[in-house]
Every structure is written in structure tokens, then in C-alpha cells.
Coordinates of C-alpha atoms and ligand atoms in Angstrom, one line a residue:
M1 CA 17.4 58.6 177.5
S2 CA 18.5 61.1 175.5
G3 CA 18.6 61.0 171.3
S4 CA 21.3 58.6 171.2
E5 CA 22.0 58.0 166.9
H6 CA 21.1 54.3 167.9
Q7 CA 18.0 54.0 169.3
F8 CA 14.9 53.5 167.0
P9 CA 12.2 56.5 166.7
K10 CA 9.2 56.2 169.2
T11 CA 6.5 57.7 169.1
F12 CA 4.9 59.6 172.3
W13 CA 1.7 59.2 171.7
R14 CA 1.8 54.5 171.4
E15 CA 2.9 54.9 174.8
I16 CA -0.8 53.9 175.4
E17 CA -2.0 50.6 176.3
L18 CA -4.4 50.1 172.7
P19 CA -6.6 46.4 172.5
T20 CA -5.1 43.9 170.4
Y21 CA -6.5 41.2 167.8
E22 CA -6.5 38.2 166.4
P23 CA -5.6 38.0 163.0
L24 CA -8.2 36.9 160.1
N25 CA -8.6 32.6 159.5
E26 CA -11.2 32.3 158.2
D27 CA -13.7 33.9 155.2
L28 CA -15.8 36.2 155.3
S29 CA -19.0 38.1 154.4
V30 CA -19.5 42.2 155.9
D31 CA -21.4 44.8 154.7
V32 CA -18.8 47.1 154.8
A33 CA -14.9 45.9 154.8
V34 CA -12.5 48.6 156.1
V35 CA -8.5 48.4 154.8
G36 CA -6.5 50.3 158.2
A37 CA -7.5 51.1 160.9
G38 CA -6.1 54.6 161.4
I39 CA -7.9 57.3 161.6
T40 CA -9.1 57.5 158.8
G41 CA -10.8 53.9 158.8
I42 CA -11.9 53.7 162.5
T43 CA -14.4 57.3 162.2
A44 CA -15.6 55.1 159.3
A45 CA -16.4 51.6 161.7
Y46 CA -17.6 53.4 164.2
L47 CA -19.6 55.5 162.3
L48 CA -21.3 52.6 159.7
S49 CA -21.4 50.5 163.3
K50 CA -23.9 52.6 164.8
E51 CA -25.6 53.0 161.9
G52 CA -26.4 48.7 161.6
L53 CA -23.9 47.7 159.3
K54 CA -21.8 44.8 159.9
V55 CA -18.5 46.1 159.4
A56 CA -14.8 44.4 159.4
I57 CA -11.7 46.4 160.2
L58 CA -8.4 44.6 158.1
E59 CA -5.4 46.5 159.2
A60 CA -2.6 45.0 157.5
G61 CA 0.5 45.5 161.3
G62 CA -1.1 46.3 164.6
V63 CA -4.2 48.8 164.8
L64 CA -3.2 52.8 165.4
N65 CA 0.9 52.3 164.6
G66 CA 0.5 54.0 160.7
T67 CA 0.8 57.6 160.0
T68 CA -2.1 58.2 162.7
G69 CA 0.6 57.3 165.7
H70 CA 3.7 59.8 164.3
T71 CA 1.9 62.7 163.9
T72 CA 1.8 65.5 165.5
A73 CA -1.8 65.3 166.1
K74 CA -3.5 69.2 165.9
L75 CA -7.3 70.1 164.8
T76 CA -6.9 73.0 162.9
A77 CA -8.5 73.9 159.5
Q78 CA -4.7 76.2 159.6
H79 CA -3.5 74.1 157.3
G80 CA -0.5 76.2 156.1
M81 CA -1.1 79.0 153.7
I82 CA -3.1 77.3 151.1
Y83 CA -6.6 79.8 151.4
D84 CA -5.3 83.0 149.1
E85 CA -3.6 79.7 146.9
F86 CA -7.3 77.5 147.2
I87 CA -9.0 81.0 146.1
Q88 CA -7.2 81.2 142.9
H89 CA -7.5 78.4 141.7
F90 CA -11.1 76.6 142.5
G91 CA -12.7 80.3 143.8
P92 CA -13.8 81.8 147.0
E93 CA -16.4 79.0 147.2
K94 CA -14.2 75.6 147.5
A95 CA -11.9 76.8 149.9
R96 CA -14.7 78.3 151.6
L97 CA -16.1 74.1 152.0
Y98 CA -13.0 72.8 152.2
F99 CA -12.6 75.0 155.8
E100 CA -15.9 74.1 156.9
S101 CA -15.5 70.7 155.6
H102 CA -12.5 70.9 158.7
M103 CA -14.3 73.5 161.2
N104 CA -16.6 70.7 161.1
A105 CA -14.4 67.7 162.1
I106 CA -12.9 69.1 165.5
Q107 CA -16.3 70.0 165.8
F108 CA -16.9 66.6 165.6
V109 CA -13.5 65.9 168.1
E110 CA -15.4 67.7 170.5
T111 CA -19.0 67.3 171.0
M112 CA -17.7 63.3 171.0
V113 CA -15.1 64.2 174.3
K114 CA -18.2 66.0 176.1
E115 CA -20.9 63.7 175.1
N116 CA -18.9 60.5 176.3
G117 CA -17.6 61.7 178.0
I118 CA -13.9 60.6 176.2
D119 CA -10.3 62.0 178.2
C120 CA -8.0 62.4 175.7
D121 CA -6.1 65.4 176.9
Y122 CA -8.8 68.1 174.5
S123 CA -7.9 71.5 174.2
K124 CA -9.2 74.0 172.6
E125 CA -6.6 76.4 171.5
D126 CA -5.1 79.4 169.1
A127 CA -4.1 78.3 166.6
Y128 CA -0.8 80.3 164.6
I129 CA 1.6 80.6 161.1
Y130 CA 3.9 82.6 162.0
A131 CA 6.9 84.1 159.2
T132 CA 10.4 84.6 160.1
T133 CA 11.3 86.7 156.5
E134 CA 10.5 89.9 154.8
E135 CA 8.7 87.5 151.9
Y136 CA 6.5 85.3 154.4
V137 CA 6.2 88.0 155.5
D138 CA 3.5 89.8 152.4
K139 CA 2.5 86.0 151.7
I140 CA 0.8 86.4 155.5
K141 CA -1.0 89.7 155.1
T142 CA -2.2 88.4 151.7
E143 CA -3.9 85.3 153.4
W144 CA -5.1 87.1 155.7
E145 CA -6.9 89.1 153.3
A146 CA -8.1 85.3 152.1
Y147 CA -9.3 85.1 155.7
K148 CA -11.8 88.1 155.2
S149 CA -12.9 87.1 152.4
L150 CA -13.3 83.3 153.8
N151 CA -15.3 84.9 157.1
I152 CA -12.5 83.7 158.8
D153 CA -12.4 83.9 162.7
G154 CA -8.8 85.0 162.5
S155 CA -6.5 88.3 163.3
L156 CA -3.0 89.6 162.1
K157 CA 0.3 90.0 164.6
D158 CA 3.3 91.0 165.0
T159 CA 4.7 88.5 166.8
I160 CA 4.8 84.9 168.8
P161 CA 5.8 84.4 172.4
F162 CA 9.3 82.7 171.3
N163 CA 13.2 83.4 170.6
I164 CA 11.8 82.8 167.5
P165 CA 12.4 85.9 165.3
A166 CA 9.2 86.1 163.4
K167 CA 8.2 89.0 162.1
A168 CA 4.1 88.3 161.6
A169 CA 1.3 86.0 162.7
L170 CA -1.7 84.7 161.4
L171 CA -4.2 83.7 164.3
M172 CA -7.1 81.3 163.6
R173 CA -9.3 81.2 166.6
N174 CA -11.5 78.0 167.4
Q175 CA -8.7 75.3 167.4
A176 CA -7.4 72.7 169.4
Q177 CA -4.9 69.4 169.9
Y178 CA -5.5 66.1 172.2
H179 CA -4.6 62.7 172.3
P180 CA -5.8 61.2 169.4
L181 CA -4.8 58.1 170.5
K182 CA -7.0 58.1 173.3
F183 CA -9.4 59.4 171.0
L184 CA -9.7 56.8 168.4
K185 CA -10.1 53.8 171.0
S186 CA -12.7 55.0 172.4
L187 CA -14.2 55.2 168.6
L188 CA -13.0 52.0 168.3
E189 CA -14.0 50.1 170.9
D190 CA -17.3 52.0 171.0
A191 CA -17.3 50.5 167.6
V192 CA -16.8 46.7 168.2
N193 CA -19.4 47.2 171.0
A194 CA -21.6 48.1 168.3
G195 CA -20.8 44.4 166.3
C196 CA -17.7 45.9 164.5
S197 CA -15.0 42.9 164.1
V198 CA -11.2 43.9 163.8
Y199 CA -8.5 41.7 162.6
E200 CA -4.4 42.5 163.4
N201 CA -2.0 41.4 160.8
T202 CA -3.9 40.7 158.4
V203 CA -2.8 41.7 155.4
A204 CA -5.2 43.0 152.8
T205 CA -3.5 42.2 148.4
D206 CA -6.3 42.7 146.6
I207 CA -10.1 43.7 145.3
E208 CA -11.8 40.9 143.4
D209 CA -14.5 43.0 141.9
D210 CA -15.7 41.2 139.0
D211 CA -18.9 40.8 140.9
T212 CA -22.0 43.0 142.4
E213 CA -20.0 41.6 145.7
P214 CA -16.5 42.4 145.5
K215 CA -14.1 40.4 147.9
V216 CA -11.0 41.5 149.5
V217 CA -8.1 38.9 149.6
T218 CA -5.4 38.9 152.6
K219 CA -2.1 37.3 152.2
A220 CA -3.6 34.7 153.9
G221 CA -5.5 33.5 151.3
H222 CA -8.9 34.5 153.0
R223 CA -11.5 36.4 151.1
V224 CA -14.1 38.7 152.8
T225 CA -16.9 39.5 150.8
C226 CA -18.7 43.1 150.7
K227 CA -21.1 45.7 149.0
Q228 CA -18.4 47.9 149.7
V229 CA -15.2 47.9 150.8
I230 CA -13.2 51.0 152.3
I231 CA -9.5 51.4 151.2
A232 CA -7.4 53.6 154.6
S233 CA -4.6 52.1 154.5
H234 CA -3.0 55.4 153.2
F235 CA -1.2 54.3 150.3
P236 CA -3.6 52.7 148.2
F237 CA -2.7 49.3 148.6
Y238 CA -4.5 48.3 145.3
D239 CA -4.2 50.5 142.8
K240 CA -5.9 49.1 138.8
P241 CA -6.8 51.1 137.1
G242 CA -6.5 54.6 139.9
L243 CA -2.8 55.2 139.0
Y244 CA -3.0 57.3 142.7
F245 CA 0.9 56.5 142.8
A246 CA 1.3 58.9 139.7
R247 CA -1.2 61.9 140.7
M248 CA 1.0 62.0 144.2
H249 CA 3.8 62.3 146.2
T250 CA 4.6 60.7 149.7
D251 CA 7.1 63.1 152.1
R252 CA 8.1 62.6 155.5
S253 CA 8.1 64.1 158.5
Y254 CA 9.9 64.6 161.8
A255 CA 9.3 65.0 165.1
I256 CA 10.7 65.7 169.0
G257 CA 9.4 65.7 172.1
I258 CA 11.1 67.1 174.7
K259 CA 10.7 69.5 178.5
T260 CA 11.9 72.5 178.8
D261 CA 11.7 75.0 181.1
M262 CA 9.7 77.5 179.6
D263 CA 6.7 78.6 180.7
Y264 CA 4.0 77.4 177.9
P265 CA 2.0 80.6 176.6
G266 CA -0.7 78.3 175.0
G267 CA -1.6 77.4 171.1
I268 CA 0.2 76.1 168.5
Y269 CA 2.1 76.8 165.7
I270 CA 3.7 76.7 162.6
S271 CA 5.7 78.3 160.7
A272 CA 4.8 80.1 156.9
D273 CA 8.4 80.1 155.5
S274 CA 11.0 77.0 155.9
P275 CA 12.5 75.2 157.3
A276 CA 9.2 73.6 158.8
R277 CA 8.4 73.9 162.0
S278 CA 5.6 73.4 163.9
I279 CA 4.1 73.9 167.6
R280 CA 2.8 72.6 170.2
T281 CA 2.4 71.2 174.4
T282 CA 0.7 68.1 175.3
P283 CA 0.1 67.1 178.9
Y284 CA 3.1 65.1 180.6
N285 CA 3.0 63.0 183.9
G286 CA 1.9 66.0 185.7
E287 CA 4.1 67.9 183.6
K288 CA 4.1 69.1 179.6
L289 CA 6.1 68.2 176.9
L290 CA 6.6 69.5 173.5
I291 CA 6.1 68.5 170.7
L292 CA 7.8 69.8 167.7
G293 CA 7.7 68.8 164.1
G294 CA 9.2 70.3 160.6
E295 CA 12.3 69.3 158.6
N296 CA 9.7 67.7 155.5
H297 CA 11.3 66.1 152.4
K298 CA 10.6 64.2 149.2
T299 CA 10.6 60.4 151.1
G300 CA 14.3 58.4 149.8
Q301 CA 15.4 61.9 148.6
G302 CA 17.7 64.8 150.3
I303 CA 20.1 65.0 153.6
D304 CA 20.9 62.2 155.8
T305 CA 17.7 61.4 157.8
L306 CA 19.0 61.8 161.2
K307 CA 20.1 65.3 160.7
H308 CA 17.1 66.4 161.1
Y309 CA 15.7 65.4 164.3
E310 CA 20.1 67.5 165.3
A311 CA 17.7 70.0 163.1
L312 CA 14.6 69.7 165.4
Q313 CA 17.4 69.2 168.6
L314 CA 19.3 73.0 167.6
F315 CA 15.4 75.0 167.1
A316 CA 14.6 73.1 170.5
K317 CA 17.7 74.6 172.2
E318 CA 17.6 77.9 171.1
A319 CA 14.1 78.7 171.1
F320 CA 12.8 77.1 173.6
G321 CA 15.7 76.1 176.3
L322 CA 15.6 71.9 175.5
K323 CA 16.2 70.4 178.7
E324 CA 15.1 66.6 178.3
Y325 CA 14.7 64.7 174.6
H326 CA 12.8 62.2 175.1
Y327 CA 10.5 61.5 171.9
R328 CA 10.6 60.9 168.0
W329 CA 9.8 59.7 165.4
S330 CA 8.9 60.2 162.1
A331 CA 6.2 60.8 159.5
Q332 CA 4.9 59.3 155.7
D333 CA 2.7 61.5 153.8
M334 CA 0.7 61.7 150.1
V335 CA 0.1 64.9 149.1
T336 CA -1.7 64.9 145.6
L337 CA -1.3 66.9 143.0
D338 CA -3.5 69.6 144.1
K339 CA -2.9 70.1 147.1
L340 CA -6.8 68.5 148.3
P341 CA -6.9 65.5 149.3
F342 CA -8.7 62.3 147.4
I343 CA -11.9 60.5 149.2
G344 CA -14.5 59.3 147.4
K345 CA -15.4 56.2 144.7
Y346 CA -11.9 54.8 144.0
S347 CA -12.6 55.2 140.3
E348 CA -15.4 55.3 137.5
G349 CA -17.3 52.0 137.7
R350 CA -15.7 51.2 140.7
E351 CA -18.7 52.4 142.4
N352 CA -18.3 50.2 145.6
I353 CA -14.5 50.8 145.9
L354 CA -14.7 53.8 148.1
I355 CA -10.8 55.4 148.9
A356 CA -9.3 57.8 151.2
T357 CA -5.4 59.2 150.7
G358 CA -3.5 62.4 149.7
Y359 CA -3.9 64.1 153.6
K360 CA -0.6 66.8 152.6
K361 CA -0.3 66.0 156.6
W362 CA -3.4 67.0 157.9
G363 CA -5.3 63.9 158.4
M364 CA -5.9 64.6 161.6
T365 CA -8.4 66.9 160.3
T366 CA -8.8 64.9 157.0
G367 CA -9.4 61.7 158.3
I368 CA -12.3 62.6 160.1
L369 CA -14.0 64.3 157.4
A370 CA -13.4 61.4 155.8
G371 CA -15.0 59.0 157.7
H372 CA -17.5 60.9 158.0
L373 CA -17.6 61.6 153.9
L374 CA -17.6 57.8 153.0
T375 CA -20.4 56.6 155.5
D376 CA -22.6 59.2 153.7
Y377 CA -21.4 57.5 150.5
V378 CA -22.2 53.8 152.2
M379 CA -25.4 55.3 153.4
D380 CA -26.6 57.1 149.6
R381 CA -26.6 60.4 151.6
E382 CA -26.0 63.4 150.3
N383 CA -23.0 65.4 151.1
P384 CA -21.4 68.7 150.5
Y385 CA -17.7 67.7 150.2
M386 CA -18.6 65.3 148.3
E387 CA -17.4 67.3 144.9
L388 CA -14.8 69.5 146.3
Y389 CA -12.7 65.7 147.2
S390 CA -13.8 63.0 144.6
P391 CA -11.3 61.5 143.2
S392 CA -12.3 62.1 140.0
R393 CA -12.8 65.5 140.2
A394 CA -13.1 67.2 137.1
F395 CA -11.4 71.0 138.3
Q396 CA -8.4 68.7 139.6
A397 CA -5.8 69.0 137.1
D398 CA -6.3 72.3 136.3
P399 CA -4.1 75.3 139.0
D400 CA -0.8 73.0 138.6
F401 CA -0.2 70.8 135.4
K402 CA 3.5 71.7 136.3
S403 CA 3.4 69.7 139.3
V404 CA 2.2 66.5 137.6
V405 CA 4.9 67.5 134.9
T406 CA 7.8 67.7 138.4
T407 CA 6.8 64.8 139.7
N408 CA 6.6 62.4 136.9
A409 CA 10.1 64.1 135.9
D410 CA 11.4 63.6 139.6
V411 CA 10.9 60.4 138.9
A412 CA 12.1 59.3 135.5
K413 CA 15.3 60.8 137.3
H414 CA 16.0 58.9 140.3
L415 CA 15.0 55.9 137.5
I416 CA 18.3 56.7 135.2
K417 CA 20.1 57.9 138.6
G418 CA 19.8 54.8 140.8
K419 CA 21.0 53.1 138.7
L420 CA 24.4 54.5 137.2
E421 CA 25.2 54.7 139.8
Y422 CA 28.3 53.7 141.3
T423 CA 30.6 53.5 145.1
D424 CA 33.5 51.9 145.8
K425 CA 32.5 50.8 149.2
S426 CA 31.9 47.3 150.1
T427 CA 29.8 44.9 152.8
D428 CA 33.7 44.9 154.5
D429 CA 33.3 48.9 155.0
L430 CA 30.8 48.6 157.2
Q431 CA 30.8 49.7 161.0
M432 CA 28.0 48.2 163.7
G433 CA 24.5 49.9 163.8
E434 CA 25.7 51.0 159.6
G435 CA 23.7 50.5 156.3
S436 CA 25.0 51.5 153.1
V437 CA 24.2 51.3 149.5
V438 CA 27.3 49.5 148.7
M439 CA 28.9 47.0 145.4
Y440 CA 28.5 42.8 145.4
N441 CA 29.2 40.8 143.2
G442 CA 30.6 43.5 141.2
K443 CA 26.3 45.1 141.2
R444 CA 24.6 47.9 143.3
A445 CA 23.2 46.7 146.2
G446 CA 21.9 47.4 149.6
A447 CA 23.2 46.8 153.1
Y448 CA 22.8 47.0 157.1
K449 CA 25.3 45.9 159.2
D450 CA 23.3 46.0 162.6
E451 CA 24.7 45.4 166.2
N452 CA 25.3 42.1 166.6
G453 CA 27.7 42.3 163.1
K454 CA 24.8 40.3 161.2
L455 CA 25.0 41.9 157.3
Y456 CA 21.9 42.1 155.8
V457 CA 22.7 42.0 151.4
V458 CA 19.4 42.8 150.0
D459 CA 19.2 44.5 145.8
T460 CA 17.7 47.7 146.7
T461 CA 15.8 47.8 143.0
C462 CA 12.3 49.2 144.2
T463 CA 9.5 45.9 143.8
H464 CA 7.1 48.2 142.7
L465 CA 8.7 50.4 139.2
G466 CA 11.8 49.8 140.3
C467 CA 13.4 52.9 141.1
E468 CA 16.5 52.3 143.1
C469 CA 16.2 53.0 147.1
E470 CA 17.9 55.2 149.1
W471 CA 19.2 54.3 152.8
N472 CA 17.1 55.7 155.5
R473 CA 20.1 56.2 158.7
A474 CA 17.6 57.6 161.4
E475 CA 14.8 54.5 160.8
K476 CA 17.2 52.6 159.5
S477 CA 14.9 51.8 156.0
W478 CA 15.0 51.2 152.6
D479 CA 12.8 54.2 151.1
C480 CA 12.1 54.7 147.5
P481 CA 12.8 58.0 145.9
C482 CA 10.5 57.3 143.3
H483 CA 6.7 56.6 145.1
G484 CA 7.8 56.5 148.4
S485 CA 7.5 52.9 148.9
R486 CA 9.7 51.5 151.8
Y487 CA 11.5 48.6 152.6
S488 CA 13.1 47.3 156.5
Y489 CA 16.8 46.6 156.1
S490 CA 15.7 42.5 155.1
G491 CA 13.7 44.3 152.6
D492 CA 10.3 43.4 154.0
V493 CA 7.6 46.2 153.1
I494 CA 6.9 48.9 155.1
E495 CA 5.1 51.3 153.4
G496 CA 3.4 51.1 149.8
P497 CA 2.9 50.9 147.0
T498 CA 5.2 48.5 146.7
K499 CA 3.5 45.3 148.1
K500 CA 6.3 42.6 147.5
A501 CA 9.5 42.6 149.8
L502 CA 13.0 43.5 148.5
E503 CA 15.5 40.6 147.6
L504 CA 17.5 39.6 150.6
L505 CA 20.4 39.0 148.2
K506 CA 22.2 37.6 151.5
E507 CA 21.7 37.2 155.5
E508 CA 24.6 36.0 157.8
Ligands
LIG1 FE1 7.7 53.1 142.5 FE2 9.0 53.2 144.2 S1 8.1 52.9 145.3 S2 9.2 52.8 141.8

């Protein structure tokens, strides 16, 4: 396969066969309703089912088809250059707790692989963060001091073994990589064997929580009555009055899977400076598939999205000698203002609604630790990481108040900018397979002409809070620059916070 621009993205991880489940078609009563069948929901459902609780997972689409199916799947506590910053903002104790909690998640995977014999291409790897500019060499040295003060097993290196002009690198030992869907499929099957029920194509739209027992309401009108709800739907489908959309921004990132002639030396790598680059391999038909990721940007903002894949291909060519281009995919992530995820009680006064979101692209360890933490909330057990990740943590706005202002000012800017935008393009100007903002009946609209010439025109006004969506050429979607809602070219919701489709003005 070549990387033709008209091909839709395809993730390597979803090549395996996954179980399928029927939608929910009746009311249900369980101990715990888990909304979302990604890494967090499945880990929590697995642990809670093993505790003997009656659990139901409600998934809006198919299992493991959200961000979990579109990752680079590194299992690491090396989440960029964070430890010096965390020590400055939160103190060494919390920085160390952060590190430990992610190392525990890696340990959980390793133990499960060994004890349950899960075949998921798990391998222990050294992780490296590298700098290609002098400015970041200094930052790497500062980060190394943070490692030493936190007792993180690592060392400082001069370079990395690729054709990349790295001037320094920081090693973190005992990290890992795996095939996330092979691993989570096994957990899901174990959960089901322990009594967990799973419903696909079941969209949760609301929670009725005026009673002691909350009820998750589905789009089809069914109710799941439970003692606890776990919102593991990536962007919370329920937002009253958490205002989670105003406390996070959304980022998109890209990955490609390629074959090269190079003899890969092992290890997982990430760049400290821009543009972001992530490097790892995975077994692939007796050979190795090199997975390169990066090119992060805020959703609905920045350059033509296809350019991000092209930049990764160029990087692959220069640094690794690209031989064959097999896969490409992208993901959307939530980033909180203080860079710590939100895991815990949804809000004060809503004790039986739990949430996990804001993983900042590090969902592989964060999802697993969230599954454990939420299980402890449900079981009413102490957990050393509760305060650190609590959505109502007292220390969260303190370190970076500026980013609160910037995030919301950015939203305001896009609210105004999109409305004033004028284009002289009309639907007649579109080529087959092309999408664009156009003028339609004198107003801004979004149009896409498919490969057969069928035209879809939508009102690009985001149904969440009214920003104007932009065309995403790589994924053929309408993306909102304000809080990251995404819609298909015909207006259907792909990602929240919105729950309502764009208005389809024309389809012919
Ligand atoms: Fe909030 Fe579009 S996602 S306005």
C-alpha cells in the first residue's frame, strides 16, 4: 500500500480480530456502569469484575476503537520533560508519586503478561528523550538533575543511534512497549468470563442522578441503574457542572507504520524539542514495523492535516531509510491545564460518578493506573494517588494560571474569527474527494464531494458552543478548534464534547 492521500487512515493495532457485542436493548441494573470500552474502561471493568461486582460496559461505537486503538503504545513514565517542571510546580513528593504510579502501571502489564501468559508482544525497553538543539540540551541536563533527585533510574547520553542530529539524550530504564489491543482483548475476555456484560453501539447521553442510585440514559432510551458510574469515554459525555471542556484543550497527533532496511537497535524514543517525534518498533509478520509518531497540534487549528503525515514520511526517509509505507493513523488527546490527568470523583456532591480523562497522550500507563484508582474509589479503599489526580485537587490552577486564561482566550478568538470568515469558494468548485469551507445560500458552510460526486453540505457551526468547524483533509472530518468536537463529513458526531450532529443542509 502506498500513502495515497485519498486513503482513509488505518491503525496497525486494529488489524487483530476483536470480539463484537450487541447494543443494549433493555433497562438494566448493575453495581457499576462503565461508559467507554477503551483502556480505562476495560481495566476498571476487569478489576471490578474480579472483585465480584456486576459490571456493564456501554460503548458508543466498537470496543477499543477510540484513542486506545490509535496510539503509539509506549508503556513509560518518561512523558516528555516533565519531572523538573512537576518538582517546581507541585514539589518533589508529588513528582515522585507521579513517576511511581506510572511505573506501577507498567508492572501491572508485566505481571499480567507473565502470570496469565498474555501474548501481546510485550518487551522491556530503555526509553530515551533526545534534544537536537542547544536550548534543549540544557533542559535535558536540568531534567537529569530532576531524575537524580527523584531516584529515577536513568543516565545522560551524548546521542541516539539514528541518523538524527541529537546532541544529548536522557535515558530512563525499565520501560516497555506492547500491543495494546492484544493485551486489552485478553482483559476484556477475562472480565466477560467473570460476569461483565458489554454493549457496543450504545451511546450514553445523560446521567439521572437525583436518586441515590444514578441511571445512565442511552440514546435509545434505556436506563442502566447502578451504584457507581465510571465515565471512561475519553471526553466526558456528561458535563454538569464539571465544565471539563473549559479545563482541558484537545490535541491531535499522527503516527505512521513503515518498513525500513535498518537494523533497529531497540529502545523507545521521543524528541524533547519540536517538531515532536516518537519512535518504536513492533513485531510485524516475522519482521519489524517501525512506528513513528508526532506532529501534534491543537484540534481544528494549524496547517492542512495531510501535511503532518507527509512530514512524518520525510522524517522516516531521512532518519531510517523508508522502504514501505504500510499504515497511518491519528489520535485526539485531552490536555489539562496543569498537565495532570483528572481521575476520581466527578465533582463534589456527585460521589457516585467517577471520571478519568486528560491523559495528555500518555494513555497507556494513565489508563491502567486510572482503572486501578477508580476501582479503589468504588471499593472504598485508600490509594496513595487519589489526591494527586483528583479532578477537584486544590493545587491545580496554581502552577499555570496563565494557561487557563490562554486556553479560554483561544476559544474566544475562534468564536469570533470563524464567524467573520468569508470565502469566494462555492460547492461547484469542489473536486471529487475534496472538502472545504464554502459560501452556501450566502452563508459560511462546509461542503464535501465524495469520490462518486455526491455532495454533502453542513452548517459548520459547532453544536457545542457555536465555534466554526474547520475541514480536516487527512481524516475527512469537520473539527472544532474550540474544545475539539469532531464530525464526519456528513455532520455525524465523531468526538465530543458535543452530542449533537451538525445540521446537514444538503445531500445529493
Ligand atoms: Fe466547544 Fe465546538 S467543541 S464550541
